[in-house]
Amino acid sequence: RNRTSPFPYGGHRFEFRAVGSTQNVSLVNTVLAAICAEAFKDFADQIEAGTKPQDVAAASLDAHWKVIFNGNGYDKAWPAEADARGMCRIDSGVEAINVLAEPKNLALFADLNIMDPLETLARRDVMLQHYSGIVQIEAACMVDMIVRQIIPAIHAVGIDTKALMDAVRAVKTKLHFIESQADDFTKAKGARELRLETMETCRAVCDSIEETCPASAWPIATYKHLLFLDCNQDAFGASTLSSEGSYSRARLGSSTPAI
């Protein structure tokens, strides 16, 4: 069983393990069911035309053996191996969504009476709009946090803000570009670049400044605060720090009643 595969064989079944944590599985199941239905229809047509079932199965294995891979799917060498095998490879989720609009995929759903072309295109458009909309919200939130909280805080303690202001300006420029686009695919591609490139660069600048900023001046909760918030508080939020300043659990024998 290859847990690095997006489609591993589990002994008695195949599993599709590439669905995102927040993704609705309805369309995924529709696509998988359509793929299986088309394949079985092709098998049935050949068998009913007189071809032996064993020959149909053997020919299918010979044609598609290239998709079987028992190595490490996380290895950086695998994409190159997939290309060498002549497999379809799409590294971008945005590009994968747009593939729904290809004629062969429109025909797949239409021929099986699942969705007509307009219904398929509508689902493609909704997914692209959803992706770009989420990234726009995240980018706007990032800009707001930096401009209204981080920049004033670091400026107050004498840390140079130019690099961070330049990084925020780049995020805002890319965000305005996305907002100005009418085509959903163009907008989604821009959102992907914003999320995976421009915003990552901005975060790197922010992280480097946080390393030099006094903890008392940093306005946003750190990972230590988020992960260990209850380590220095009792049930009512009162501090339980010892006189030496070390972290401790809630004091035993406290006069505060337990909840």
PDB file of C-alpha atoms in Angstrom:
ATOM      1  CA  ARG A   1       0.000   0.000   0.000  1.00  0.00           C
ATOM      2  CA  ASN A   2       1.600   3.232  -1.178  1.00  0.00           C
ATOM      3  CA  ARG A   3       0.531   6.098   1.058  1.00  0.00           C
ATOM      4  CA  THR A   4       2.384   8.603  -1.131  1.00  0.00           C
ATOM      5  CA  SER A   5       0.086   7.834  -4.052  1.00  0.00           C
ATOM      6  CA  PRO A   6      -2.988   9.997  -4.719  1.00  0.00           C
ATOM      7  CA  PHE A   7      -4.796   6.799  -5.772  1.00  0.00           C
ATOM      8  CA  PRO A   8      -3.386   3.853  -3.757  1.00  0.00           C
ATOM      9  CA  TYR A   9      -4.630   0.273  -3.849  1.00  0.00           C
ATOM     10  CA  GLY A  10      -5.639  -0.838  -0.358  1.00  0.00           C
ATOM     11  CA  GLY A  11      -5.864  -4.607  -0.920  1.00  0.00           C
ATOM     12  CA  HIS A  12      -9.602  -4.816  -1.574  1.00  0.00           C
ATOM     13  CA  ARG A  13     -10.253  -1.371  -2.978  1.00  0.00           C
ATOM     14  CA  PHE A  14      -8.721   1.742  -4.459  1.00  0.00           C
ATOM     15  CA  GLU A  15      -8.671   4.960  -2.422  1.00  0.00           C
ATOM     16  CA  PHE A  16      -8.610   8.487  -3.743  1.00  0.00           C
ATOM     17  CA  ARG A  17      -6.601  10.462  -1.193  1.00  0.00           C
ATOM     18  CA  ALA A  18      -5.995  13.726  -3.053  1.00  0.00           C
ATOM     19  CA  VAL A  19      -9.110  15.635  -1.965  1.00  0.00           C
ATOM     20  CA  GLY A  20      -8.364  18.873  -0.100  1.00  0.00           C
ATOM     21  CA  SER A  21      -9.384  19.149   3.556  1.00  0.00           C
ATOM     22  CA  THR A  22     -12.030  21.808   2.835  1.00  0.00           C
ATOM     23  CA  GLN A  23     -13.065  20.468  -0.552  1.00  0.00           C
ATOM     24  CA  ASN A  24     -16.585  19.216  -1.251  1.00  0.00           C
ATOM     25  CA  VAL A  25     -16.303  15.624  -2.441  1.00  0.00           C
ATOM     26  CA  SER A  26     -19.488  15.640  -4.535  1.00  0.00           C
ATOM     27  CA  LEU A  27     -17.868  16.705  -7.802  1.00  0.00           C
ATOM     28  CA  VAL A  28     -14.864  14.477  -7.095  1.00  0.00           C
ATOM     29  CA  ASN A  29     -17.178  11.468  -6.762  1.00  0.00           C
ATOM     30  CA  THR A  30     -19.040  12.520  -9.898  1.00  0.00           C
ATOM     31  CA  VAL A  31     -15.805  12.600 -11.904  1.00  0.00           C
ATOM     32  CA  LEU A  32     -14.592   9.253 -10.524  1.00  0.00           C
ATOM     33  CA  ALA A  33     -17.947   7.611 -11.226  1.00  0.00           C
ATOM     34  CA  ALA A  34     -17.970   9.059 -14.762  1.00  0.00           C
ATOM     35  CA  ILE A  35     -14.466   7.726 -15.439  1.00  0.00           C
ATOM     36  CA  CYS A  36     -15.446   4.237 -14.270  1.00  0.00           C
ATOM     37  CA  ALA A  37     -18.705   4.305 -16.210  1.00  0.00           C
ATOM     38  CA  GLU A  38     -16.976   5.276 -19.435  1.00  0.00           C
ATOM     39  CA  ALA A  39     -14.339   2.563 -18.977  1.00  0.00           C
ATOM     40  CA  PHE A  40     -16.916  -0.158 -18.277  1.00  0.00           C
ATOM     41  CA  LYS A  41     -18.975   1.017 -21.247  1.00  0.00           C
ATOM     42  CA  ASP A  42     -15.906   0.683 -23.463  1.00  0.00           C
ATOM     43  CA  PHE A  43     -15.213  -2.809 -22.071  1.00  0.00           C
ATOM     44  CA  ALA A  44     -18.829  -3.857 -22.609  1.00  0.00           C
ATOM     45  CA  ASP A  45     -18.851  -2.554 -26.201  1.00  0.00           C
ATOM     46  CA  GLN A  46     -15.731  -4.581 -27.040  1.00  0.00           C
ATOM     47  CA  ILE A  47     -16.996  -7.761 -25.376  1.00  0.00           C
ATOM     48  CA  GLU A  48     -20.415  -7.486 -27.013  1.00  0.00           C
ATOM     49  CA  ALA A  49     -18.632  -7.058 -30.357  1.00  0.00           C
ATOM     50  CA  GLY A  50     -16.987 -10.461 -29.865  1.00  0.00           C
ATOM     51  CA  THR A  51     -13.668  -9.753 -28.119  1.00  0.00           C
ATOM     52  CA  LYS A  52     -12.805 -12.117 -25.273  1.00  0.00           C
ATOM     53  CA  PRO A  53     -13.016 -10.477 -21.810  1.00  0.00           C
ATOM     54  CA  GLN A  54      -9.465 -11.638 -21.008  1.00  0.00           C
ATOM     55  CA  ASP A  55      -8.170  -9.927 -24.154  1.00  0.00           C
ATOM     56  CA  VAL A  56     -10.021  -6.717 -23.296  1.00  0.00           C
ATOM     57  CA  ALA A  57      -8.501  -6.682 -19.809  1.00  0.00           C
ATOM     58  CA  ALA A  58      -5.010  -7.474 -21.110  1.00  0.00           C
ATOM     59  CA  ALA A  59      -5.170  -4.736 -23.739  1.00  0.00           C
ATOM     60  CA  SER A  60      -6.301  -2.205 -21.117  1.00  0.00           C
ATOM     61  CA  LEU A  61      -3.426  -3.139 -18.810  1.00  0.00           C
ATOM     62  CA  ASP A  62      -0.913  -2.864 -21.633  1.00  0.00           C
ATOM     63  CA  ALA A  63      -2.232   0.568 -22.606  1.00  0.00           C
ATOM     64  CA  HIS A  64      -2.324   1.998 -19.080  1.00  0.00           C
ATOM     65  CA  TRP A  65       0.455   0.191 -17.218  1.00  0.00           C
ATOM     66  CA  LYS A  66       2.380   3.463 -17.105  1.00  0.00           C
ATOM     67  CA  VAL A  67       0.099   4.808 -14.349  1.00  0.00           C
ATOM     68  CA  ILE A  68       1.220   2.115 -11.881  1.00  0.00           C
ATOM     69  CA  PHE A  69       3.980   3.495  -9.657  1.00  0.00           C
ATOM     70  CA  ASN A  70       5.110   1.842  -6.436  1.00  0.00           C
ATOM     71  CA  GLY A  71       7.849   4.295  -5.537  1.00  0.00           C
ATOM     72  CA  ASN A  72       7.847   7.465  -3.442  1.00  0.00           C
ATOM     73  CA  GLY A  73       5.258   9.840  -4.859  1.00  0.00           C
ATOM     74  CA  TYR A  74       6.734  12.685  -2.767  1.00  0.00           C
ATOM     75  CA  ASP A  75      10.166  12.288  -4.338  1.00  0.00           C
ATOM     76  CA  LYS A  76      11.175  15.236  -6.520  1.00  0.00           C
ATOM     77  CA  ALA A  77      12.257  12.746  -9.178  1.00  0.00           C
ATOM     78  CA  TRP A  78       8.696  11.456  -9.644  1.00  0.00           C
ATOM     79  CA  PRO A  79       7.378  14.373 -11.772  1.00  0.00           C
ATOM     80  CA  ALA A  80      10.240  13.854 -14.222  1.00  0.00           C
ATOM     81  CA  GLU A  81       9.495  10.118 -14.259  1.00  0.00           C
ATOM     82  CA  ALA A  82       5.823  10.856 -14.946  1.00  0.00           C
ATOM     83  CA  ASP A  83       6.814  13.051 -17.894  1.00  0.00           C
ATOM     84  CA  ALA A  84       9.089  10.315 -19.214  1.00  0.00           C
ATOM     85  CA  ARG A  85       6.171   7.865 -19.065  1.00  0.00           C
ATOM     86  CA  GLY A  86       4.029  10.229 -21.099  1.00  0.00           C
ATOM     87  CA  MET A  87       1.503  10.799 -18.324  1.00  0.00           C
ATOM     88  CA  CYS A  88      -0.718  13.842 -18.014  1.00  0.00           C
ATOM     89  CA  ARG A  89       0.733  16.109 -15.334  1.00  0.00           C
ATOM     90  CA  ILE A  90      -0.832  19.298 -13.941  1.00  0.00           C
ATOM     91  CA  ASP A  91       1.034  20.937 -11.057  1.00  0.00           C
ATOM     92  CA  SER A  92      -1.415  23.793 -10.505  1.00  0.00           C
ATOM     93  CA  GLY A  93      -4.863  23.402  -8.978  1.00  0.00           C
ATOM     94  CA  VAL A  94      -6.068  26.378 -11.011  1.00  0.00           C
ATOM     95  CA  GLU A  95      -4.895  24.769 -14.234  1.00  0.00           C
ATOM     96  CA  ALA A  96      -6.550  21.495 -13.186  1.00  0.00           C
ATOM     97  CA  ILE A  97      -9.876  23.243 -12.622  1.00  0.00           C
ATOM     98  CA  ASN A  98      -9.703  24.826 -16.060  1.00  0.00           C
ATOM     99  CA  VAL A  99      -9.165  21.416 -17.706  1.00  0.00           C
ATOM    100  CA  LEU A 100     -12.871  20.740 -17.056  1.00  0.00           C
ATOM    101  CA  ALA A 101     -13.553  22.979 -20.059  1.00  0.00           C
ATOM    102  CA  GLU A 102     -11.576  20.813 -22.494  1.00  0.00           C
ATOM    103  CA  PRO A 103     -13.765  19.286 -25.253  1.00  0.00           C
ATOM    104  CA  LYS A 104     -13.043  15.664 -24.216  1.00  0.00           C
ATOM    105  CA  ASN A 105     -14.226  16.350 -20.666  1.00  0.00           C
ATOM    106  CA  LEU A 106     -17.313  18.221 -21.797  1.00  0.00           C
ATOM    107  CA  ALA A 107     -18.121  15.251 -24.045  1.00  0.00           C
ATOM    108  CA  LEU A 108     -17.537  12.737 -21.210  1.00  0.00           C
ATOM    109  CA  PHE A 109     -20.249  14.203 -18.995  1.00  0.00           C
ATOM    110  CA  ALA A 110     -22.604  14.947 -21.880  1.00  0.00           C
ATOM    111  CA  ASP A 111     -22.359  11.457 -23.426  1.00  0.00           C
ATOM    112  CA  LEU A 112     -23.151   9.839 -20.074  1.00  0.00           C
ATOM    113  CA  ASN A 113     -26.071  12.230 -19.478  1.00  0.00           C
ATOM    114  CA  ILE A 114     -24.467  13.583 -16.305  1.00  0.00           C
ATOM    115  CA  MET A 115     -24.107  17.255 -17.215  1.00  0.00           C
ATOM    116  CA  ASP A 116     -24.496  19.163 -20.432  1.00  0.00           C
ATOM    117  CA  PRO A 117     -21.552  21.394 -21.505  1.00  0.00           C
ATOM    118  CA  LEU A 118     -23.049  24.534 -19.989  1.00  0.00           C
ATOM    119  CA  GLU A 119     -23.492  22.834 -16.610  1.00  0.00           C
ATOM    120  CA  THR A 120     -19.889  21.610 -16.656  1.00  0.00           C
ATOM    121  CA  LEU A 121     -18.590  25.060 -17.596  1.00  0.00           C
ATOM    122  CA  ALA A 122     -20.653  26.596 -14.800  1.00  0.00           C
ATOM    123  CA  ARG A 123     -18.960  24.346 -12.256  1.00  0.00           C
ATOM    124  CA  ARG A 124     -15.557  25.279 -13.658  1.00  0.00           C
ATOM    125  CA  ASP A 125     -16.397  28.977 -13.330  1.00  0.00           C
ATOM    126  CA  VAL A 126     -17.689  28.634  -9.764  1.00  0.00           C
ATOM    127  CA  MET A 127     -14.541  26.810  -8.604  1.00  0.00           C
ATOM    128  CA  LEU A 128     -12.272  29.423 -10.190  1.00  0.00           C
ATOM    129  CA  GLN A 129     -14.289  32.242  -8.628  1.00  0.00           C
ATOM    130  CA  HIS A 130     -14.229  30.521  -5.238  1.00  0.00           C
ATOM    131  CA  TYR A 131     -10.443  30.125  -5.344  1.00  0.00           C
ATOM    132  CA  SER A 132      -9.701  33.703  -6.369  1.00  0.00           C
ATOM    133  CA  GLY A 133     -12.244  35.040  -3.861  1.00  0.00           C
ATOM    134  CA  ILE A 134     -10.645  33.180  -0.936  1.00  0.00           C
ATOM    135  CA  VAL A 135      -7.175  34.441  -1.888  1.00  0.00           C
ATOM    136  CA  GLN A 136      -8.462  38.019  -2.172  1.00  0.00           C
ATOM    137  CA  ILE A 137      -9.890  37.792   1.360  1.00  0.00           C
ATOM    138  CA  GLU A 138      -6.600  36.378   2.707  1.00  0.00           C
ATOM    139  CA  ALA A 139      -4.516  39.045   0.957  1.00  0.00           C
ATOM    140  CA  ALA A 140      -6.730  41.893   2.165  1.00  0.00           C
ATOM    141  CA  CYS A 141      -6.543  40.505   5.717  1.00  0.00           C
ATOM    142  CA  MET A 142      -2.744  40.310   5.495  1.00  0.00           C
ATOM    143  CA  VAL A 143      -2.481  43.906   4.320  1.00  0.00           C
ATOM    144  CA  ASP A 144      -4.805  45.099   7.082  1.00  0.00           C
ATOM    145  CA  MET A 145      -2.861  43.302   9.826  1.00  0.00           C
ATOM    146  CA  ILE A 146       0.484  44.600   8.639  1.00  0.00           C
ATOM    147  CA  VAL A 147      -0.560  48.192   7.952  1.00  0.00           C
ATOM    148  CA  ARG A 148      -2.706  48.704  11.051  1.00  0.00           C
ATOM    149  CA  GLN A 149      -0.789  46.627  13.607  1.00  0.00           C
ATOM    150  CA  ILE A 150       2.713  45.516  12.681  1.00  0.00           C
ATOM    151  CA  ILE A 151       4.096  48.611  10.955  1.00  0.00           C
ATOM    152  CA  PRO A 152       3.013  51.004  13.740  1.00  0.00           C
ATOM    153  CA  ALA A 153       4.407  48.634  16.375  1.00  0.00           C
ATOM    154  CA  ILE A 154       7.841  48.200  14.833  1.00  0.00           C
ATOM    155  CA  HIS A 155       8.066  51.881  13.930  1.00  0.00           C
ATOM    156  CA  ALA A 156       7.472  52.729  17.604  1.00  0.00           C
ATOM    157  CA  VAL A 157      10.543  50.730  18.650  1.00  0.00           C
ATOM    158  CA  GLY A 158      12.777  52.137  15.904  1.00  0.00           C
ATOM    159  CA  ILE A 159      12.795  49.230  13.422  1.00  0.00           C
ATOM    160  CA  ASP A 160      13.053  50.239   9.771  1.00  0.00           C
ATOM    161  CA  THR A 161       9.723  49.699   7.989  1.00  0.00           C
ATOM    162  CA  LYS A 162      10.799  50.235   4.374  1.00  0.00           C
ATOM    163  CA  ALA A 163      11.239  46.560   3.423  1.00  0.00           C
ATOM    164  CA  LEU A 164       7.894  45.621   4.935  1.00  0.00           C
ATOM    165  CA  MET A 165       6.110  48.561   3.332  1.00  0.00           C
ATOM    166  CA  ASP A 166       7.558  47.581  -0.056  1.00  0.00           C
ATOM    167  CA  ALA A 167       6.364  43.991   0.442  1.00  0.00           C
ATOM    168  CA  VAL A 168       2.863  45.164   1.368  1.00  0.00           C
ATOM    169  CA  ARG A 169       2.811  47.435  -1.650  1.00  0.00           C
ATOM    170  CA  ALA A 170       3.583  44.438  -3.877  1.00  0.00           C
ATOM    171  CA  VAL A 171       0.691  42.471  -2.329  1.00  0.00           C
ATOM    172  CA  LYS A 172      -1.693  45.390  -2.862  1.00  0.00           C
ATOM    173  CA  THR A 173      -0.555  45.824  -6.471  1.00  0.00           C
ATOM    174  CA  LYS A 174      -1.178  42.154  -7.251  1.00  0.00           C
ATOM    175  CA  LEU A 175      -4.496  42.290  -5.415  1.00  0.00           C
ATOM    176  CA  HIS A 176      -5.638  45.263  -7.488  1.00  0.00           C
ATOM    177  CA  PHE A 177      -4.602  43.421 -10.655  1.00  0.00           C
ATOM    178  CA  ILE A 178      -6.784  40.454  -9.727  1.00  0.00           C
ATOM    179  CA  GLU A 179      -9.738  42.694  -8.924  1.00  0.00           C
ATOM    180  CA  SER A 180      -9.444  44.367 -12.324  1.00  0.00           C
ATOM    181  CA  GLN A 181      -9.666  41.140 -14.324  1.00  0.00           C
ATOM    182  CA  ALA A 182     -12.954  40.024 -15.886  1.00  0.00           C
ATOM    183  CA  ASP A 183     -11.909  36.530 -16.992  1.00  0.00           C
ATOM    184  CA  ASP A 184     -12.229  33.958 -14.189  1.00  0.00           C
ATOM    185  CA  PHE A 185      -9.246  31.885 -15.304  1.00  0.00           C
ATOM    186  CA  THR A 186      -6.950  34.913 -15.586  1.00  0.00           C
ATOM    187  CA  LYS A 187      -8.098  36.104 -12.175  1.00  0.00           C
ATOM    188  CA  ALA A 188      -7.508  32.676 -10.585  1.00  0.00           C
ATOM    189  CA  LYS A 189      -4.019  32.396 -12.103  1.00  0.00           C
ATOM    190  CA  GLY A 190      -3.178  35.808 -10.687  1.00  0.00           C
ATOM    191  CA  ALA A 191      -4.557  34.735  -7.300  1.00  0.00           C
ATOM    192  CA  ARG A 192      -2.332  31.664  -7.314  1.00  0.00           C
ATOM    193  CA  GLU A 193       0.747  33.805  -7.963  1.00  0.00           C
ATOM    194  CA  LEU A 194      -0.348  36.220  -5.244  1.00  0.00           C
ATOM    195  CA  ARG A 195      -0.859  33.454  -2.679  1.00  0.00           C
ATOM    196  CA  LEU A 196       2.178  31.287  -3.422  1.00  0.00           C
ATOM    197  CA  GLU A 197       4.697  33.970  -4.396  1.00  0.00           C
ATOM    198  CA  THR A 198       3.883  37.570  -3.440  1.00  0.00           C
ATOM    199  CA  MET A 199       2.286  36.813  -0.064  1.00  0.00           C
ATOM    200  CA  GLU A 200       5.009  34.295   0.799  1.00  0.00           C
ATOM    201  CA  THR A 201       7.658  36.947   0.121  1.00  0.00           C
ATOM    202  CA  CYS A 202       5.789  39.417   2.318  1.00  0.00           C
ATOM    203  CA  ARG A 203       5.525  36.884   5.113  1.00  0.00           C
ATOM    204  CA  ALA A 204       9.275  36.177   4.929  1.00  0.00           C
ATOM    205  CA  VAL A 205       9.973  39.886   5.466  1.00  0.00           C
ATOM    206  CA  CYS A 206       7.520  39.938   8.380  1.00  0.00           C
ATOM    207  CA  ASP A 207       9.098  36.868   9.966  1.00  0.00           C
ATOM    208  CA  SER A 208      12.584  38.365   9.770  1.00  0.00           C
ATOM    209  CA  ILE A 209      11.376  41.536  11.500  1.00  0.00           C
ATOM    210  CA  GLU A 210       9.621  39.542  14.231  1.00  0.00           C
ATOM    211  CA  GLU A 211      12.971  37.933  15.104  1.00  0.00           C
ATOM    212  CA  THR A 212      14.424  41.345  16.011  1.00  0.00           C
ATOM    213  CA  CYS A 213      11.333  42.969  17.504  1.00  0.00           C
ATOM    214  CA  PRO A 214      11.000  42.997  21.320  1.00  0.00           C
ATOM    215  CA  ALA A 215       8.334  40.510  22.409  1.00  0.00           C
ATOM    216  CA  SER A 216       6.558  43.197  24.417  1.00  0.00           C
ATOM    217  CA  ALA A 217       6.119  45.329  21.294  1.00  0.00           C
ATOM    218  CA  TRP A 218       4.950  42.620  18.890  1.00  0.00           C
ATOM    219  CA  PRO A 219       1.175  43.151  18.514  1.00  0.00           C
ATOM    220  CA  ILE A 220       0.101  39.713  17.256  1.00  0.00           C
ATOM    221  CA  ALA A 221       0.037  36.422  19.148  1.00  0.00           C
ATOM    222  CA  THR A 222       3.104  34.275  18.536  1.00  0.00           C
ATOM    223  CA  TYR A 223       3.080  30.504  18.122  1.00  0.00           C
ATOM    224  CA  LYS A 224       4.073  30.197  21.785  1.00  0.00           C
ATOM    225  CA  HIS A 225       1.008  32.153  22.838  1.00  0.00           C
ATOM    226  CA  LEU A 226      -1.262  30.157  20.539  1.00  0.00           C
ATOM    227  CA  LEU A 227       0.075  26.742  21.524  1.00  0.00           C
ATOM    228  CA  PHE A 228       0.676  27.287  25.233  1.00  0.00           C
ATOM    229  CA  LEU A 229      -1.917  29.896  26.160  1.00  0.00           C
ATOM    230  CA  ASP A 230      -3.288  27.813  29.052  1.00  0.00           C
ATOM    231  CA  CYS A 231       0.113  27.083  30.565  1.00  0.00           C
ATOM    232  CA  ASN A 232       0.221  30.304  32.563  1.00  0.00           C
ATOM    233  CA  GLN A 233      -3.479  30.850  33.332  1.00  0.00           C
ATOM    234  CA  ASP A 234      -6.029  29.319  35.627  1.00  0.00           C
ATOM    235  CA  ALA A 235      -9.615  28.535  34.661  1.00  0.00           C
ATOM    236  CA  PHE A 236     -10.544  32.218  34.998  1.00  0.00           C
ATOM    237  CA  GLY A 237      -7.601  33.581  33.025  1.00  0.00           C
ATOM    238  CA  ALA A 238      -5.611  34.736  36.046  1.00  0.00           C
ATOM    239  CA  SER A 239      -1.836  34.488  35.735  1.00  0.00           C
ATOM    240  CA  THR A 240      -0.147  31.521  37.399  1.00  0.00           C
ATOM    241  CA  LEU A 241       3.423  32.591  36.658  1.00  0.00           C
ATOM    242  CA  SER A 242       5.823  31.876  39.504  1.00  0.00           C
ATOM    243  CA  SER A 243       7.983  34.580  41.015  1.00  0.00           C
ATOM    244  CA  GLU A 244      10.944  33.284  38.989  1.00  0.00           C
ATOM    245  CA  GLY A 245       9.008  33.843  35.776  1.00  0.00           C
ATOM    246  CA  SER A 246       8.738  30.198  34.754  1.00  0.00           C
ATOM    247  CA  TYR A 247       5.568  28.757  33.213  1.00  0.00           C
ATOM    248  CA  SER A 248       3.438  26.460  35.379  1.00  0.00           C
ATOM    249  CA  ARG A 249       0.012  24.853  35.349  1.00  0.00           C
ATOM    250  CA  ALA A 250      -2.909  26.240  37.360  1.00  0.00           C
ATOM    251  CA  ARG A 251      -2.074  26.427  41.065  1.00  0.00           C
ATOM    252  CA  LEU A 252      -3.325  23.607  43.248  1.00  0.00           C
ATOM    253  CA  GLY A 253      -5.298  24.666  46.295  1.00  0.00           C
ATOM    254  CA  SER A 254      -6.320  27.980  44.755  1.00  0.00           C
ATOM    255  CA  SER A 255      -9.222  29.761  46.415  1.00  0.00           C
ATOM    256  CA  THR A 256     -10.808  30.141  43.001  1.00  0.00           C
ATOM    257  CA  PRO A 257     -13.625  27.559  42.677  1.00  0.00           C
ATOM    258  CA  ALA A 258     -13.191  24.926  39.996  1.00  0.00           C
ATOM    259  CA  ILE A 259     -15.475  24.895  36.961  1.00  0.00           C
TER     260      ILE A 259
END
